[in-house]
Amino acid sequence: AQSVAQPEDQVNVAEGNPLTVKCTYSVSGNPYLFWYVQYPNRGLQFLLKYITGDNLVKGSYGFEAEFNKSQTSFHLKKPSALVSDSALYFCAVRDSRDDKIIFGKGTRLHILP
Amino acid sequence: DTAVSQTPKYLVTQMGNDKSIKCEQNLGHDTMYWYKQDSKKFLKIMFSYNNKELIINETVPNRFSPKSPDKAHLNLHINSLELGDSAVYFCASSQDLTVWSGELFFGEGSRLTVL
């Protein structure tokens, strides 16, 4: 079955430091991978996606993600964290059998001033 | 203009009641979804409609009935509400599945509290 795992419930990073939010996936076939962000009391917003091509994908708000096929990972990164990056981040995969988007359990990112 | 809008934003009701949540999208998308986010923030798909036709129906109690009068609207009706139905319900939309890469556009959510 297609799935994504986010091993960290919460990540704390000091403002200005680089951040990484981890995601690993399990799919049959080629993976379609995504990151979404949810701010408090808001809906999810698309950040970036990997379908094919360069392993480093750039997205909104200065975020990027690195696709690593051998490690089946798709970690979200940003070189310099902002306090406003504090939010809930979801990794997701598209199930090629029925086109469902399956979300991970989310990782809460706290950027400390 | 809000791309995906849901009403109401908050809904507090008693067990056993029937309630509806409405969703409209003005993006011209062909596919719409309902997701449920529980108290632990876990997000799970409930239904998906493509051009008014049901294409995904997860293991959801029959008390939940989606209705799509046209491709811009997808409403969710819930009968005989139970305490466990308390959650935030998100509507989302996407392009036609034949050209779609997977990006979803979400509404702001409807927080349902069953007392």
Tab-separated table of C-alpha atoms in Angstrom:
chain	number	residue	atom	x	y	z
A	1	ALA	CA	0.000	0.000	0.000
A	2	GLN	CA	1.135	3.548	-0.649
A	3	SER	CA	2.064	5.448	2.484
A	4	VAL	CA	4.170	8.244	3.890
A	5	ALA	CA	5.762	8.458	7.294
A	6	GLN	CA	6.758	11.559	9.185
A	7	PRO	CA	8.870	10.290	12.077
A	8	GLU	CA	8.882	13.539	14.069
A	9	ASP	CA	5.812	14.930	15.795
A	10	GLN	CA	7.581	18.218	16.401
A	11	VAL	CA	10.735	19.972	15.239
A	12	ASN	CA	12.204	22.986	17.024
A	13	VAL	CA	14.645	25.254	15.217
A	14	ALA	CA	16.139	28.613	16.131
A	15	GLU	CA	15.349	31.474	13.779
A	16	GLY	CA	18.013	31.858	11.125
A	17	ASN	CA	19.139	28.233	11.348
A	18	PRO	CA	18.536	25.684	8.592
A	19	LEU	CA	15.546	23.412	9.060
A	20	THR	CA	14.702	19.897	7.922
A	21	VAL	CA	11.360	18.128	8.247
A	22	LYS	CA	11.626	14.436	7.475
A	23	CYS	CA	9.411	12.263	5.296
A	24	THR	CA	9.818	8.724	3.998
A	25	TYR	CA	7.514	7.034	1.550
A	26	SER	CA	6.429	3.625	0.357
A	27	VAL	CA	4.947	3.369	-3.139
A	28	SER	CA	4.690	0.925	-5.987
A	29	GLY	CA	5.714	2.549	-9.223
A	30	ASN	CA	6.960	6.092	-9.627
A	31	PRO	CA	6.254	8.324	-6.659
A	32	TYR	CA	4.339	11.575	-6.840
A	33	LEU	CA	5.316	13.382	-3.634
A	34	PHE	CA	4.104	16.605	-2.054
A	35	TRP	CA	4.516	18.927	0.876
A	36	TYR	CA	1.674	20.984	2.296
A	37	VAL	CA	1.637	23.513	5.133
A	38	GLN	CA	-1.231	24.258	7.532
A	39	TYR	CA	-1.289	27.442	9.573
A	40	PRO	CA	-3.544	27.591	12.658
A	41	ASN	CA	-7.252	27.488	11.832
A	42	ARG	CA	-6.547	27.428	8.105
A	43	GLY	CA	-6.760	24.910	5.292
A	44	LEU	CA	-3.718	23.173	3.857
A	45	GLN	CA	-1.612	25.045	1.316
A	46	PHE	CA	0.492	23.407	-1.367
A	47	LEU	CA	4.243	24.027	-0.993
A	48	LEU	CA	5.943	21.873	-3.601
A	49	LYS	CA	5.872	18.585	-5.471
A	50	TYR	CA	8.150	15.989	-7.000
A	51	ILE	CA	7.007	14.073	-10.061
A	52	THR	CA	10.131	13.574	-12.136
A	53	GLY	CA	13.355	15.381	-12.989
A	54	ASP	CA	15.747	17.089	-10.595
A	55	ASN	CA	15.954	15.532	-7.175
A	56	LEU	CA	15.977	18.982	-5.558
A	57	VAL	CA	12.597	20.646	-5.888
A	58	LYS	CA	12.022	24.297	-5.051
A	59	GLY	CA	8.704	25.560	-3.761
A	60	SER	CA	6.907	28.416	-2.068
A	61	TYR	CA	8.258	30.600	0.755
A	62	GLY	CA	11.877	29.544	0.144
A	63	PHE	CA	11.258	25.876	0.897
A	64	GLU	CA	12.819	23.047	-1.042
A	65	ALA	CA	12.725	19.277	-0.812
A	66	GLU	CA	15.191	16.597	-1.758
A	67	PHE	CA	13.978	13.385	-3.355
A	68	ASN	CA	16.214	10.428	-2.521
A	69	LYS	CA	15.165	7.248	-4.260
A	70	SER	CA	17.633	4.928	-2.524
A	71	GLN	CA	16.525	6.112	0.912
A	72	THR	CA	12.863	6.527	-0.146
A	73	SER	CA	12.884	9.956	1.439
A	74	PHE	CA	11.530	13.372	0.554
A	75	HIS	CA	12.740	15.714	3.290
A	76	LEU	CA	11.609	19.325	3.400
A	77	LYS	CA	14.342	21.932	3.897
A	78	LYS	CA	14.924	25.628	4.217
A	79	PRO	CA	18.344	27.265	4.561
A	80	SER	CA	17.278	29.931	7.078
A	81	ALA	CA	14.147	29.546	9.203
A	82	LEU	CA	11.730	32.371	9.960
A	83	VAL	CA	9.402	32.598	12.950
A	84	SER	CA	6.545	32.810	10.445
A	85	ASP	CA	7.455	29.305	9.200
A	86	SER	CA	5.973	27.898	12.422
A	87	ALA	CA	3.099	25.675	11.299
A	88	LEU	CA	2.031	22.079	10.731
A	89	TYR	CA	3.681	20.414	7.736
A	90	PHE	CA	2.274	17.430	5.879
A	91	CYS	CA	4.058	15.140	3.479
A	92	ALA	CA	1.807	13.383	0.979
A	93	VAL	CA	1.919	10.816	-1.802
A	94	ARG	CA	-0.396	10.231	-4.734
A	95	ASP	CA	-1.658	6.673	-4.902
A	96	SER	CA	-1.229	5.659	-8.556
A	97	ARG	CA	-3.972	3.018	-8.305
A	98	ASP	CA	-6.847	5.358	-7.534
A	99	ASP	CA	-5.330	8.872	-7.519
A	100	LYS	CA	-5.963	9.394	-3.825
A	101	ILE	CA	-3.637	11.771	-2.039
A	102	ILE	CA	-2.489	10.118	1.179
A	103	PHE	CA	-1.157	12.387	3.902
A	104	GLY	CA	1.348	11.727	6.637
A	105	LYS	CA	0.416	12.483	10.226
A	106	GLY	CA	2.031	15.909	10.119
A	107	THR	CA	5.042	17.496	11.824
A	108	ARG	CA	4.678	20.614	13.917
A	109	LEU	CA	7.500	23.039	13.220
A	110	HIS	CA	8.370	25.595	15.903
A	111	ILE	CA	10.777	28.350	14.980
A	112	LEU	CA	12.174	29.947	18.105
A	113	PRO	CA	12.993	33.669	18.014
B	1	ASP	CA	-12.152	35.940	-4.271
B	2	THR	CA	-11.918	32.794	-2.181
B	3	ALA	CA	-11.010	29.824	-4.367
B	4	VAL	CA	-12.581	27.078	-2.231
B	5	SER	CA	-15.144	28.277	0.275
B	6	GLN	CA	-16.958	26.268	2.933
B	7	THR	CA	-19.914	27.148	5.129
B	8	PRO	CA	-20.374	27.167	7.995
B	9	LYS	CA	-16.905	27.649	9.469
B	10	TYR	CA	-18.087	26.499	12.895
B	11	LEU	CA	-20.943	24.175	13.768
B	12	VAL	CA	-21.969	23.135	17.277
B	13	THR	CA	-24.829	20.680	17.598
B	14	GLN	CA	-26.323	17.942	19.723
B	15	MET	CA	-25.942	14.208	19.259
B	16	GLY	CA	-28.598	12.759	16.999
B	17	ASN	CA	-29.087	15.899	14.917
B	18	ASP	CA	-28.631	16.151	11.139
B	19	LYS	CA	-26.360	18.828	9.675
B	20	SER	CA	-24.917	19.895	6.336
B	21	ILE	CA	-21.690	21.568	5.263
B	22	LYS	CA	-21.517	23.303	1.907
B	23	CYS	CA	-18.533	23.748	-0.377
B	24	GLU	CA	-18.059	25.761	-3.532
B	25	GLN	CA	-15.000	26.253	-5.738
B	26	ASN	CA	-14.519	28.939	-8.391
B	27	LEU	CA	-11.324	27.500	-9.878
B	28	GLY	CA	-13.039	25.656	-12.706
B	29	HIS	CA	-11.807	22.339	-11.326
B	30	ASP	CA	-13.476	19.059	-12.196
B	31	THR	CA	-12.742	17.134	-9.013
B	32	MET	CA	-13.765	17.871	-5.440
B	33	TYR	CA	-13.061	16.112	-2.152
B	34	TRP	CA	-14.023	15.901	1.470
B	35	TYR	CA	-11.315	15.267	4.042
B	36	LYS	CA	-11.714	14.779	7.782
B	37	GLN	CA	-9.062	16.051	10.208
B	38	ASP	CA	-9.340	14.606	13.689
B	39	SER	CA	-8.195	16.052	16.995
B	40	LYS	CA	-4.678	14.685	16.440
B	41	LYS	CA	-4.541	16.526	13.098
B	42	PHE	CA	-4.598	13.279	11.143
B	43	LEU	CA	-6.075	13.956	7.690
B	44	LYS	CA	-8.101	11.270	5.928
B	45	ILE	CA	-9.977	11.349	2.647
B	46	MET	CA	-13.700	10.618	2.817
B	47	PHE	CA	-15.086	11.192	-0.670
B	48	SER	CA	-14.090	12.381	-4.098
B	49	TYR	CA	-16.305	13.514	-6.969
B	50	ASN	CA	-15.295	14.071	-10.566
B	51	ASN	CA	-17.780	16.025	-12.683
B	52	LYS	CA	-20.583	15.223	-10.229
B	53	GLU	CA	-19.752	11.514	-10.234
B	54	LEU	CA	-18.574	9.732	-7.085
B	55	ILE	CA	-15.131	8.216	-7.668
B	56	ILE	CA	-13.732	7.659	-4.182
B	57	ASN	CA	-15.803	6.514	-1.244
B	58	GLU	CA	-13.685	5.514	1.709
B	59	THR	CA	-14.963	3.431	4.567
B	60	VAL	CA	-17.275	6.106	5.904
B	61	PRO	CA	-20.533	5.413	7.782
B	62	ASN	CA	-23.701	5.628	5.714
B	63	ARG	CA	-24.740	8.556	7.887
B	64	PHE	CA	-22.405	10.653	5.723
B	65	SER	CA	-23.839	11.470	2.317
B	66	PRO	CA	-22.096	13.752	-0.166
B	67	LYS	CA	-24.039	15.508	-2.891
B	68	SER	CA	-22.672	17.296	-5.926
B	69	PRO	CA	-25.347	19.327	-7.750
B	70	ASP	CA	-22.744	20.560	-10.238
B	71	LYS	CA	-18.988	20.338	-10.561
B	72	ALA	CA	-18.438	23.575	-8.628
B	73	HIS	CA	-20.285	22.363	-5.526
B	74	LEU	CA	-19.868	19.444	-3.170
B	75	ASN	CA	-21.984	19.350	-0.034
B	76	LEU	CA	-21.726	16.971	2.900
B	77	HIS	CA	-24.796	15.903	4.837
B	78	ILE	CA	-24.441	14.037	8.107
B	79	ASN	CA	-27.356	12.230	9.741
B	80	SER	CA	-27.696	11.198	13.371
B	81	LEU	CA	-24.545	12.928	14.521
B	82	GLU	CA	-22.322	11.124	17.023
B	83	LEU	CA	-19.656	12.412	19.403
B	84	GLY	CA	-16.954	10.826	17.242
B	85	ASP	CA	-17.993	12.963	14.290
B	86	SER	CA	-16.446	15.995	15.979
B	87	ALA	CA	-13.600	17.075	13.705
B	88	VAL	CA	-12.608	19.645	11.138
B	89	TYR	CA	-13.952	18.831	7.697
B	90	PHE	CA	-12.027	20.165	4.716
B	91	CYS	CA	-13.281	20.523	1.208
B	92	ALA	CA	-10.682	20.500	-1.576
B	93	SER	CA	-10.590	20.609	-5.356
B	94	SER	CA	-8.203	19.702	-8.131
B	95	GLN	CA	-7.914	19.725	-11.885
B	96	ASP	CA	-9.247	16.949	-14.082
B	97	LEU	CA	-7.532	13.695	-13.118
B	98	THR	CA	-6.274	13.061	-16.657
B	99	VAL	CA	-3.985	16.110	-16.448
B	100	TRP	CA	-3.616	16.389	-12.727
B	101	SER	CA	-0.253	16.057	-10.974
B	102	GLY	CA	-1.691	15.991	-7.493
B	103	GLU	CA	-2.007	19.535	-6.204
B	104	LEU	CA	-5.070	20.058	-4.052
B	105	PHE	CA	-6.668	23.392	-3.191
B	106	PHE	CA	-8.235	23.381	0.264
B	107	GLY	CA	-10.987	25.372	1.862
B	108	GLU	CA	-10.556	26.901	5.324
B	109	GLY	CA	-12.320	24.028	7.049
B	110	SER	CA	-15.569	23.562	8.964
B	111	ARG	CA	-15.132	22.731	12.629
B	112	LEU	CA	-17.940	20.437	13.783
B	113	THR	CA	-18.481	19.935	17.496
B	114	VAL	CA	-21.031	17.369	18.612
B	115	LEU	CA	-22.162	17.652	22.234
